[in-house]
Short mmCIF file of C-alpha atoms in Angstrom, two decimals:
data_model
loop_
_atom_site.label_atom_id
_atom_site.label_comp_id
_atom_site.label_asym_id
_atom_site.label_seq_id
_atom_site.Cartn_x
_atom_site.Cartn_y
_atom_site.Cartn_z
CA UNK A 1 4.06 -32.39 9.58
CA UNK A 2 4.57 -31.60 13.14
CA UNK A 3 2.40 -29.59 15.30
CA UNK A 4 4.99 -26.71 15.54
CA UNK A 5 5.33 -26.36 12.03
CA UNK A 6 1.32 -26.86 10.88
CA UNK A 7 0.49 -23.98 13.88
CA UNK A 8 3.21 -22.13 13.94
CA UNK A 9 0.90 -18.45 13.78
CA UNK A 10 -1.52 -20.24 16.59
CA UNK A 11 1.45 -21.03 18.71
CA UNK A 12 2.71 -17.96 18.30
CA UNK A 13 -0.51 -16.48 19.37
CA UNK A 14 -0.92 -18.11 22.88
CA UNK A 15 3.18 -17.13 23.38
CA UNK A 16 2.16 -13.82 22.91
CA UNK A 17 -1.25 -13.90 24.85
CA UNK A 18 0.71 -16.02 27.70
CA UNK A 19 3.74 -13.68 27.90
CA UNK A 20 1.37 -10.73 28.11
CA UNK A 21 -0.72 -11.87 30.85
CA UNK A 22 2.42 -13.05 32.81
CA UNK A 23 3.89 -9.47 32.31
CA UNK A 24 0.82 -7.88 33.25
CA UNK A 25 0.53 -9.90 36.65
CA UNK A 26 4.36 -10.04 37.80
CA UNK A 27 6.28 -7.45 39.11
CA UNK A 28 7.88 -6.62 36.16
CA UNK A 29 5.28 -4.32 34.76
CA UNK A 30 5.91 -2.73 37.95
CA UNK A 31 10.04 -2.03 36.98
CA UNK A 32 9.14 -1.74 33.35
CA UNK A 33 6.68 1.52 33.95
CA UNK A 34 9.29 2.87 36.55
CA UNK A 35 12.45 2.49 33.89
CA UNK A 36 10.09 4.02 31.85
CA UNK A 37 10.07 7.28 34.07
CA UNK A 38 13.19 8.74 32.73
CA UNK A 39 12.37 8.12 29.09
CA UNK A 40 8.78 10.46 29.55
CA UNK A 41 10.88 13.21 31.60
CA UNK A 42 13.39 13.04 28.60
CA UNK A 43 10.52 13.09 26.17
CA UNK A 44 8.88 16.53 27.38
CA UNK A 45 12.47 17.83 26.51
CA UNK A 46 12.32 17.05 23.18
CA UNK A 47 11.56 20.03 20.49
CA UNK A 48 8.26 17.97 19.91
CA UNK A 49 7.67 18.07 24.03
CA UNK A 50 8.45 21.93 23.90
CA UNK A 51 6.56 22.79 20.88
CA UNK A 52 3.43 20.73 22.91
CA UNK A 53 4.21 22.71 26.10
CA UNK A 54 4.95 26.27 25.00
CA UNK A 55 1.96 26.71 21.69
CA UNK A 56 -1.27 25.51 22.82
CA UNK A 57 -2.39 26.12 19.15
CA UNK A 58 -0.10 24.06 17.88
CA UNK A 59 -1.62 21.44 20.34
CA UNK A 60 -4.59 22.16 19.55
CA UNK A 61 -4.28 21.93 15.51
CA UNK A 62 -2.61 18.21 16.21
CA UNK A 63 -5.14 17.16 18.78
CA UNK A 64 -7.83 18.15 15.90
CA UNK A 65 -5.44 16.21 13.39
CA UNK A 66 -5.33 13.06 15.47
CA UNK A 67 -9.24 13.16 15.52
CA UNK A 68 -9.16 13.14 11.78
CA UNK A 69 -6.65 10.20 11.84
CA UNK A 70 -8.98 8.49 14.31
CA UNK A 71 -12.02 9.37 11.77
CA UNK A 72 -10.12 7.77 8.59
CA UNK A 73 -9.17 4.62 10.56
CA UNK A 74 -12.73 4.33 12.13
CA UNK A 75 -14.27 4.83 8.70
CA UNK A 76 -11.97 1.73 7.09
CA UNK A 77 -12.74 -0.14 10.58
CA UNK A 78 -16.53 0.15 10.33
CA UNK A 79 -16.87 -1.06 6.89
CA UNK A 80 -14.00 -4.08 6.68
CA UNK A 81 -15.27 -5.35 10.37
CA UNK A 82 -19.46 -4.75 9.13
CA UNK A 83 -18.51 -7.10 6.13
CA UNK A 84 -17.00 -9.44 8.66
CA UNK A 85 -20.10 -9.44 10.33
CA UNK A 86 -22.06 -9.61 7.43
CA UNK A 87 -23.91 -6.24 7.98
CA UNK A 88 -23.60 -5.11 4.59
CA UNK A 89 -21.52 -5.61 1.63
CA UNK A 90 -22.66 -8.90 1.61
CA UNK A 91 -22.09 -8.89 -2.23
CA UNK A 92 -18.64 -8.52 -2.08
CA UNK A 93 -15.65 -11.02 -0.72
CA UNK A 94 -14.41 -10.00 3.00
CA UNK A 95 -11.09 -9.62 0.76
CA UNK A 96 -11.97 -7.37 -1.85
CA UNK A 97 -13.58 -4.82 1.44
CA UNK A 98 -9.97 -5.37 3.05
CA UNK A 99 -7.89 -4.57 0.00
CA UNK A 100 -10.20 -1.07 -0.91
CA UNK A 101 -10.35 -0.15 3.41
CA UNK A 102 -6.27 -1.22 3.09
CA UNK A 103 -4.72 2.17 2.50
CA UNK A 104 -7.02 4.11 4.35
CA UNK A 105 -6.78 2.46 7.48
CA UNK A 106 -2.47 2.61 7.17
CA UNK A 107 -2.34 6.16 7.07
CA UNK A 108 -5.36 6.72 9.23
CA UNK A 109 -3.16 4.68 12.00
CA UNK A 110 -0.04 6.73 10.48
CA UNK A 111 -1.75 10.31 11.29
CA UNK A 112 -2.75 8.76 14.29
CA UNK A 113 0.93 7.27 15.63
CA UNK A 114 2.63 10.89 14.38
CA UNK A 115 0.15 13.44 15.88
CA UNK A 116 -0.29 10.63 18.99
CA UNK A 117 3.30 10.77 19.62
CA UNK A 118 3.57 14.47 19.42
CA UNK A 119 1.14 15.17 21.79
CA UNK A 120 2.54 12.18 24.34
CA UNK A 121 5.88 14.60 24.51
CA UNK A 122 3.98 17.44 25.17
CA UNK A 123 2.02 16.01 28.56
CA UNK A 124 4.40 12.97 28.82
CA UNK A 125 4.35 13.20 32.75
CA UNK A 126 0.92 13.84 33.45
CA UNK A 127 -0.07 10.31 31.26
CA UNK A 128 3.06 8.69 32.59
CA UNK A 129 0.46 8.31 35.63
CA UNK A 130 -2.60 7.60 33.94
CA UNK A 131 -3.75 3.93 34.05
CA UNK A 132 -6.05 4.42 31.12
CA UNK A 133 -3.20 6.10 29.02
CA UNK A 134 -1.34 2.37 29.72
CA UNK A 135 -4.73 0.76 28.62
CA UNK A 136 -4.89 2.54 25.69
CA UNK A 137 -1.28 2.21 24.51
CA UNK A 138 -1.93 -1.96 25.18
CA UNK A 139 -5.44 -1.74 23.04
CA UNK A 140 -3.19 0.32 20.73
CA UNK A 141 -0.43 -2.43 20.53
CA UNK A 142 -3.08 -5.07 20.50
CA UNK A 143 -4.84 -3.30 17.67
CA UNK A 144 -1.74 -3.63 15.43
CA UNK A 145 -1.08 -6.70 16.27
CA UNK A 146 -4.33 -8.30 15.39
CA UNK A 147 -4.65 -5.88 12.59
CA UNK A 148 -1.49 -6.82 10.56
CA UNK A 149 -0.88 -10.67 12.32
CA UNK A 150 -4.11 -12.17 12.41
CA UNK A 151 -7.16 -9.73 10.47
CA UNK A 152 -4.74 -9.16 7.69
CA UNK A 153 -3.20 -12.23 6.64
CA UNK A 154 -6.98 -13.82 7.86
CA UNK A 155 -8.54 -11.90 4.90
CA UNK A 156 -5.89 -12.10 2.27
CA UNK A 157 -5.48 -15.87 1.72
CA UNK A 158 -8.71 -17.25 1.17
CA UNK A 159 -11.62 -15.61 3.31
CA UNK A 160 -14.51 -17.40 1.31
CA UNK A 161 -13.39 -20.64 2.56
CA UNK A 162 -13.45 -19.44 6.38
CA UNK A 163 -16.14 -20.32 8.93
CA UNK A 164 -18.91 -17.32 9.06
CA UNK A 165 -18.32 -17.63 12.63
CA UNK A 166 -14.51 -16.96 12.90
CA UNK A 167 -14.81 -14.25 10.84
CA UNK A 168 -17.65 -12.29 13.24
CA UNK A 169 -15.60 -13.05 15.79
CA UNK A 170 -12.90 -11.07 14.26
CA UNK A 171 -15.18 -8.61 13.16
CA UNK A 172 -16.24 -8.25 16.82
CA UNK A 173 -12.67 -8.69 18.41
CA UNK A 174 -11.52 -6.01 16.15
CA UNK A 175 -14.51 -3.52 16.82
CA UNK A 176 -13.63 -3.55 20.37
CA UNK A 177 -10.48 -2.96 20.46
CA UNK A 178 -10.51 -0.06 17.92
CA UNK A 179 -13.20 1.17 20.59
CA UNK A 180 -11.46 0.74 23.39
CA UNK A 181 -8.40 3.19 21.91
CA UNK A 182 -10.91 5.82 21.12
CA UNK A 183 -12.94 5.76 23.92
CA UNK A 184 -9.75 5.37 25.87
CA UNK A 185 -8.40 8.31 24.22
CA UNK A 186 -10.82 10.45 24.91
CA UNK A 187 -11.26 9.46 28.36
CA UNK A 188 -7.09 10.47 28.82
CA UNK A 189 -8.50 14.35 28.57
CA UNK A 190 -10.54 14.34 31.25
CA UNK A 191 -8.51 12.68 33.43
CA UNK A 192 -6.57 15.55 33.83
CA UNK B 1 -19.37 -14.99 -2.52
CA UNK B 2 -22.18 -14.38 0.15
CA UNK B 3 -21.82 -16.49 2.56
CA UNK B 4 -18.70 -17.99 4.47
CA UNK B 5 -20.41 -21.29 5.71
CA UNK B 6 -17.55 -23.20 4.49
CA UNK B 7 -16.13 -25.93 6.71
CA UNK B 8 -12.61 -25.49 8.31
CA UNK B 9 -12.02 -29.55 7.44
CA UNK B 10 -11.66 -28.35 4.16
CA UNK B 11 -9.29 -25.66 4.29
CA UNK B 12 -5.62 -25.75 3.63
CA UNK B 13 -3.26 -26.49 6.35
CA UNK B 14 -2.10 -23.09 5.79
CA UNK B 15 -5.32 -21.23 6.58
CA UNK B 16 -6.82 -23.62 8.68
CA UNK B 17 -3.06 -21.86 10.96
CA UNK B 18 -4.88 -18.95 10.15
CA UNK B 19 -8.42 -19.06 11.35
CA UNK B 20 -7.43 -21.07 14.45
CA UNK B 21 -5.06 -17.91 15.33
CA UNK B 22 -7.98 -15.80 14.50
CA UNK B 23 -10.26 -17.80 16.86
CA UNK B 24 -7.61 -17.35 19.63
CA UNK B 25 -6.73 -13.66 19.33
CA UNK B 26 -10.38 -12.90 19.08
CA UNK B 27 -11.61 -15.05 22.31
CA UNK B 28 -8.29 -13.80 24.12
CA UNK B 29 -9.67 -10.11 23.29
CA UNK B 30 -13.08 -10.34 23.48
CA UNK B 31 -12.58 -11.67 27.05
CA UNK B 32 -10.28 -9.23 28.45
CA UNK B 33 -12.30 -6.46 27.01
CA UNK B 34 -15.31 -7.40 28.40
CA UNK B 35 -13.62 -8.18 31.76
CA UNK B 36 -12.11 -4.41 31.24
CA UNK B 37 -15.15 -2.42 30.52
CA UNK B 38 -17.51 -4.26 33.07
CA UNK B 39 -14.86 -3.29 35.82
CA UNK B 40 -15.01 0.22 34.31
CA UNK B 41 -18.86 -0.05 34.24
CA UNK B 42 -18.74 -1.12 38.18
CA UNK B 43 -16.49 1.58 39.25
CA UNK B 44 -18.61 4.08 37.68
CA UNK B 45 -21.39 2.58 39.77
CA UNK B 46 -19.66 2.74 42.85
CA UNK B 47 -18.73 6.45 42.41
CA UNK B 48 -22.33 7.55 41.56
CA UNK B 49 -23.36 5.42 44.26
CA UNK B 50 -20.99 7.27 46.49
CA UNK B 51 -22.10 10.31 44.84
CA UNK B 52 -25.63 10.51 45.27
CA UNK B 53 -26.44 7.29 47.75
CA UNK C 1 -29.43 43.27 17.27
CA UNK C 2 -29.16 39.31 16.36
CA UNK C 3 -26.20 39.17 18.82
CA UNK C 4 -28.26 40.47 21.03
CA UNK C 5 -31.48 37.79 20.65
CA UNK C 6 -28.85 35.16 20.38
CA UNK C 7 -27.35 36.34 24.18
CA UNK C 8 -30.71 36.10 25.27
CA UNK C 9 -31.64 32.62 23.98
CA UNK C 10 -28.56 31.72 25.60
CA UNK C 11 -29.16 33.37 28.86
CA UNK C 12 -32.58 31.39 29.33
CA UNK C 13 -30.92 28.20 28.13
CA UNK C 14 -28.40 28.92 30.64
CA UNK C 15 -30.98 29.57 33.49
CA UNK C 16 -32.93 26.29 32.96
CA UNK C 17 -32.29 23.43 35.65
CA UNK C 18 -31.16 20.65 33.16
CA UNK C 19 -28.60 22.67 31.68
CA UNK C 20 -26.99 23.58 34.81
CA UNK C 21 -27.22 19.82 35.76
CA UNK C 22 -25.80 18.76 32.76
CA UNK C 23 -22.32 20.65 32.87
CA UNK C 24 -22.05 20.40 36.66
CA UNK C 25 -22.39 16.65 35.65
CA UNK C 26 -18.80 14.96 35.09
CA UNK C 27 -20.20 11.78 33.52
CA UNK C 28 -23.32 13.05 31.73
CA UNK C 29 -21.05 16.11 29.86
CA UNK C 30 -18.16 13.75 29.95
CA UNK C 31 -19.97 10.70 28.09
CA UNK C 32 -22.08 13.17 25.54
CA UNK C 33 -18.56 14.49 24.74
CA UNK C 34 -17.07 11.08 24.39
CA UNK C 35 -19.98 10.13 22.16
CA UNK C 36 -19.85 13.18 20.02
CA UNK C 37 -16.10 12.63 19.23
CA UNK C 38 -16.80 8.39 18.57
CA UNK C 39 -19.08 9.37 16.21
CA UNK C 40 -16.79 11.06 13.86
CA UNK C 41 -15.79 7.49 13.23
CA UNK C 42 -19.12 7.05 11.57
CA UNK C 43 -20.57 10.13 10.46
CA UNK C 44 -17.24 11.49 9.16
CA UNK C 45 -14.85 8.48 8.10
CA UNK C 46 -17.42 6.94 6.23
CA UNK C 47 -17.75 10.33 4.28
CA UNK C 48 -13.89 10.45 4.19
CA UNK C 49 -14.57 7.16 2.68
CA UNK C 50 -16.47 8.29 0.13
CA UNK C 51 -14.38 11.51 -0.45
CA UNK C 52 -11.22 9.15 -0.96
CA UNK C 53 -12.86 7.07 -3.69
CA UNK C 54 -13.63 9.72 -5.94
CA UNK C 55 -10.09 10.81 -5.65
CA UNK C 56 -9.11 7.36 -6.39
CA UNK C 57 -6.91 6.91 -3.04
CA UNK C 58 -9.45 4.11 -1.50
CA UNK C 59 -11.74 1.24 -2.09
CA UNK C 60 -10.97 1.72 -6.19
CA UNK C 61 -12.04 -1.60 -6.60
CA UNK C 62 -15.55 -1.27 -5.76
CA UNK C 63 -17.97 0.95 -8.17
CA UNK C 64 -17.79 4.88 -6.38
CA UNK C 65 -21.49 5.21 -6.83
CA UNK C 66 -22.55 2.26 -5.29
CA UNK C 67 -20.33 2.63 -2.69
CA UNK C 68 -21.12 6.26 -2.03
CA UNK C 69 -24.84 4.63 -2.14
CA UNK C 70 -24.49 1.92 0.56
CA UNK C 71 -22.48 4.40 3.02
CA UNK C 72 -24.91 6.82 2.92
CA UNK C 73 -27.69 5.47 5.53
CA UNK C 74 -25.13 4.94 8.63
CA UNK C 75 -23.48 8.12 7.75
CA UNK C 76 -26.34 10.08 8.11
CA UNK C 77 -27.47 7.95 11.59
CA UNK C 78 -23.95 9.13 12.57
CA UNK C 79 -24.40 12.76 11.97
CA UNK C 80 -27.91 12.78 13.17
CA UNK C 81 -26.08 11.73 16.37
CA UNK C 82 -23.63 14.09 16.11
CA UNK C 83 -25.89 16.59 15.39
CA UNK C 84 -27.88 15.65 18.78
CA UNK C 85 -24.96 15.14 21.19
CA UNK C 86 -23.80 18.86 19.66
CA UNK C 87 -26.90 20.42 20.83
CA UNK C 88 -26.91 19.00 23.75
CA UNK C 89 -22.86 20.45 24.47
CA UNK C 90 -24.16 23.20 23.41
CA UNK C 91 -27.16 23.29 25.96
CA UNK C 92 -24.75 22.46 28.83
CA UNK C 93 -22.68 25.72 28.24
CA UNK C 94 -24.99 27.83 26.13
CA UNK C 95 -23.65 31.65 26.76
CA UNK C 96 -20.25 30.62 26.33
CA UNK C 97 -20.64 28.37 23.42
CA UNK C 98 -23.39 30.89 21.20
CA UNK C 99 -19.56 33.85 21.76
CA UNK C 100 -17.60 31.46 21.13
CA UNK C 101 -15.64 32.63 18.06
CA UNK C 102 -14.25 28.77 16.74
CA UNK C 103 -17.93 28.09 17.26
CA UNK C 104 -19.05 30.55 15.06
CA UNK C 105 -16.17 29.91 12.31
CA UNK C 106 -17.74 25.71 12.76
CA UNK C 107 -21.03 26.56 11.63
CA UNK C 108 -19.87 28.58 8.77
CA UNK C 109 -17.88 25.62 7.77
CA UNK C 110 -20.68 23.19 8.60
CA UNK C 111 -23.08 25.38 5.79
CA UNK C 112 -20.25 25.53 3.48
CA UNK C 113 -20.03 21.79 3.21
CA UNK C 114 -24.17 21.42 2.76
CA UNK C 115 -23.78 23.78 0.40
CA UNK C 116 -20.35 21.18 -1.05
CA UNK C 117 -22.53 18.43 -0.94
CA UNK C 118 -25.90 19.82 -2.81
CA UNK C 119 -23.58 20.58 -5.40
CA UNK C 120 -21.31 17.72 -4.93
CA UNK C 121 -24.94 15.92 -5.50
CA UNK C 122 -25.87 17.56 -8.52
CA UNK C 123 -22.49 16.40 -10.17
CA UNK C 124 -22.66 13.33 -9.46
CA UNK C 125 -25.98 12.81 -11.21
CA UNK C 126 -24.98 14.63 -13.83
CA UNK C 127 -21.98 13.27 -14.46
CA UNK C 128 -23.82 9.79 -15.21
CA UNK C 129 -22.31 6.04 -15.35
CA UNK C 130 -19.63 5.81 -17.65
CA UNK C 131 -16.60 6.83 -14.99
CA UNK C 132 -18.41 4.62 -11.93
CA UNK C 133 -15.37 1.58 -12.62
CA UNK C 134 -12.94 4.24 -12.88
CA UNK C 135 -10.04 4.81 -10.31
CA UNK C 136 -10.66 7.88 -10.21
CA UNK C 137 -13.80 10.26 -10.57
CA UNK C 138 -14.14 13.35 -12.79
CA UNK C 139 -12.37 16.12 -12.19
CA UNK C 140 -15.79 18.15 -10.97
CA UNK C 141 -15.97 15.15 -8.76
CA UNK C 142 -12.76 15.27 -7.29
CA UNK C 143 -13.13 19.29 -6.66
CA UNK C 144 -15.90 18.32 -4.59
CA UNK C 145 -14.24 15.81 -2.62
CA UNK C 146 -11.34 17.82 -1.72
CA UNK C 147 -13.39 20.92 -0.88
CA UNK C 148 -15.06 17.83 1.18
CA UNK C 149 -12.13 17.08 3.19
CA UNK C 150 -10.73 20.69 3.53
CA UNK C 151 -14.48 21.77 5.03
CA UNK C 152 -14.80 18.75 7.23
CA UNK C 153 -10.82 18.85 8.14
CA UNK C 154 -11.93 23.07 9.19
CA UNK C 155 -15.09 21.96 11.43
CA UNK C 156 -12.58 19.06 12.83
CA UNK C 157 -10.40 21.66 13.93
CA UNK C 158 -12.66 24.29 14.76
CA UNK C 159 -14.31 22.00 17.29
CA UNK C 160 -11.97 20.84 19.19
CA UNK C 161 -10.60 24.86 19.70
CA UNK C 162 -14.09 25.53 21.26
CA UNK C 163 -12.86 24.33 24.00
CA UNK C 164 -9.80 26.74 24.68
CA UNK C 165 -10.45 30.32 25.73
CA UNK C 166 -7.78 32.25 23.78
CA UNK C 167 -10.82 34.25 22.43
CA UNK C 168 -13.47 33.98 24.73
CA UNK C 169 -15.32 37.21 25.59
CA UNK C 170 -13.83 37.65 29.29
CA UNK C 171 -10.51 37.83 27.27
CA UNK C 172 -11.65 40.90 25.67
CA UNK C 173 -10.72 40.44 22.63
CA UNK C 174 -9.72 42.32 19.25
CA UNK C 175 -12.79 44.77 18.43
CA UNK C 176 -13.27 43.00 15.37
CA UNK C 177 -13.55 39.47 16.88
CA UNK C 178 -15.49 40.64 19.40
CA UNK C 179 -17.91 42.09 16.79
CA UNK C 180 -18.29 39.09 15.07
CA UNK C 181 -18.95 36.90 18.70
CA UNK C 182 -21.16 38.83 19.75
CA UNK C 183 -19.25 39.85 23.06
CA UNK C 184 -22.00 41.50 25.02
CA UNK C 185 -21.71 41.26 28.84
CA UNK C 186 -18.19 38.88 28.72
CA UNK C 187 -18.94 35.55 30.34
CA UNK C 188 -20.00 36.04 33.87
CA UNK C 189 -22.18 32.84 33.17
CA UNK C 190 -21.56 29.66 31.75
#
């Protein structure tokens, strides 16, 4: 079997990783975040941008929502990565902790995208600016990613087989990046 | 199962895919975040520092 | 007369050097904030956890009681620091925060769901082994879990409206809510 075929998800992996630091470092981050411009301006004018805008209880209620999204995802974080890094649980399979936190970490990141994206329209150009909005949305992204690519498919073929040591590393990798979009988060409000 | 103390050499081709992505995504992360928040650590420094000498 | 003491308490909370140094304090207020939110990841979505197992919508394939068991210890370390980084919000903006109506309508919540888990508590002992492999808990249970998430869901909510002023006493406000704030001398002082 060739290499490209027997690592095909590790190859993948380092494309990915490659093409984002290239991004990140060449000027086209630069054009990407100014094409973006028009895209936030249009966004604010959206009924989700005026609703954000014009009721600031309304704002409120979904900033309070998101919050409970973030709790619900946290709470299926904590316990799937603390079995990764054999905190507790111990007596169960890594899998069996991933398929029971399953659901409630997809609509905890669900509540989390919807309410997110509401409240993006309504202060779309004031985080257009922030650099730690941009670091959030690439923990965000990277979250996914490593949450449905690599975490995921990691757990649900055969976990018990895998090194202890990969799978604290993923435990760890995943901890930080899922603190890195809350802490990020949070820090977006008072940047303002 | 308890432990995962397994070794990789016996793992399908398959998963052995797996947990080298795994180990690759998680380095590639772990680095950059730790790279990230010590720069955010140091800036916060520096501003106190400015702040109050 | 308890609106009153409470003003007072506040005032001299107010008046004391660390408080003032506190919410002049960007990063000090900033980070107790940020840590009182992160928490909710611990203290609340492992109870969120819990709540969702009885109503059979997470972890079904683990036994509810043992789970609810094993969660218990860092859910508690994560409302202890809740309950620690809230005092200390408090202390940074203490005349404000003891009139602030959302406040006020958070720790009413806050006892309500005590009150949800004593009896949430008694139920579950009561309600003995038989159902522990089951997807979903008894209905008694499951009452409990979703007066759970409706309190905790409230004091969510209610928290993060302390922080706008629709109501605040300087808005003079509706006799009736500013009966039940305690409106006194509106909000010269932070």
């Amino acid at each position: 079997m060739s290499l490209l075929t027997a690592y095909t998800r590790t190859l993948m992996t380092v494309a990915v990783i490659a093409i984002t630091t290239v991004f990140a470092l060449s000027d086209l981050r630069i054009a990407s975040w100014e094409a973006l411009e028009a895209v936030f301006a249009w966004s604010e004018t959206t009924v989700f941008g005026y609703i954000g805008k014009t009721w600031g209880a309304a704002f409120a209620i979904v900033e309070a929502l998101h919050l409970v999204g973030l709790a619900v995802l946290g709470g299926a974080v904590i316990i799937g990565d603390g079995r990764l890094l054999g905190l507790w649980f111990t007596d169960y399979s890594c899998a069996e902790i991933q398929r029971g936190a399953q659901r409630g970490f997809f609509w905890g990141l669900m509540l989390l995208l919807g309410t997110g994206l509401f409240m993006a329209c309504g202060v779309a150009m004031k985080i257009y600016y922030m650099p730690v909005f941009w670091y959030k949305m690439l923990a965000l992204g990277t979250g996914i990613l490593f949450a449905y690519c690599i975490r995921k498919p990691l757990l649900t073929t055969q976990p018990d087989q895998l090194n202890a040591w990969t799978l604290r590393l993923t435990g760890t990798a995943s901890l930080m990046i899922w603190f890195t979009v809350a802490a990020a988060g949070r820090w977006i409000g008072f940047s303002g | 199962m308890t432990t995962n103390e397994a070794s990789t050499n016996t793992l399908p081709p398959a998963s052995r895919d797996l947990e080298l992505a795994a180990l690759v995504a998680s380095a590639a992360v772990i680095a950059f975040f730790v790279v990230y928040w010590l720069g955010e650590i140091a800036e916060v420094r520096a501003m106190l520092k400015l702040a109050y000498g | 007369m308890l609106n009153e003491l409470i003003h007072q308490a506040a005032l001299w909370l107010d008046n004391t050097a660390a408080s003032t140094s506190m919410h002049e304090s960007f990063y000090v207020y900033n980070w107790v904030e940020t840590t009182h939110v992160l928490t909710l990841t611990l203290s609340l979505g492992l109870l969120l956890v819990i709540d969702l197992r009885m109503l059979g919508l997470a972890f079904t394939n683990l036994p509810a009681t043992r789970l609810a068991q094993r969660l218990q210890t860092p859910m508690f370390l994560g409302f202890a620091v809740m309950f620690i980084t809230g005092m200390a919000l408090f202390y940074a903006i203490p005349v404000r925060s003891s009139q602030s109506l959302w406040l006020r309508i958070k720790l009413l919540l806050l006892l309500a769901a005590l009150i949800n888990a004593l009896v949430f508590h008694r139920h579950l002992r009561n309600a003995g082994p038989d159902w522990n492999n089951a997807v979903k808990a008894p209905l008694s249970l499951r009452r409990g879990a979703w007066m759970s998430i409706g309190c905790w869901v409230g004091v969510v909510i209610c928290g993060r409206l302390i922080a706008y002023d629709w109501f605040d006493c300087s808005k003079n406000p509706a006799p009736l809510i500013s009966a039940f704030v305690g409106c006194i001398n509106g909000q010269e002082q932070f």
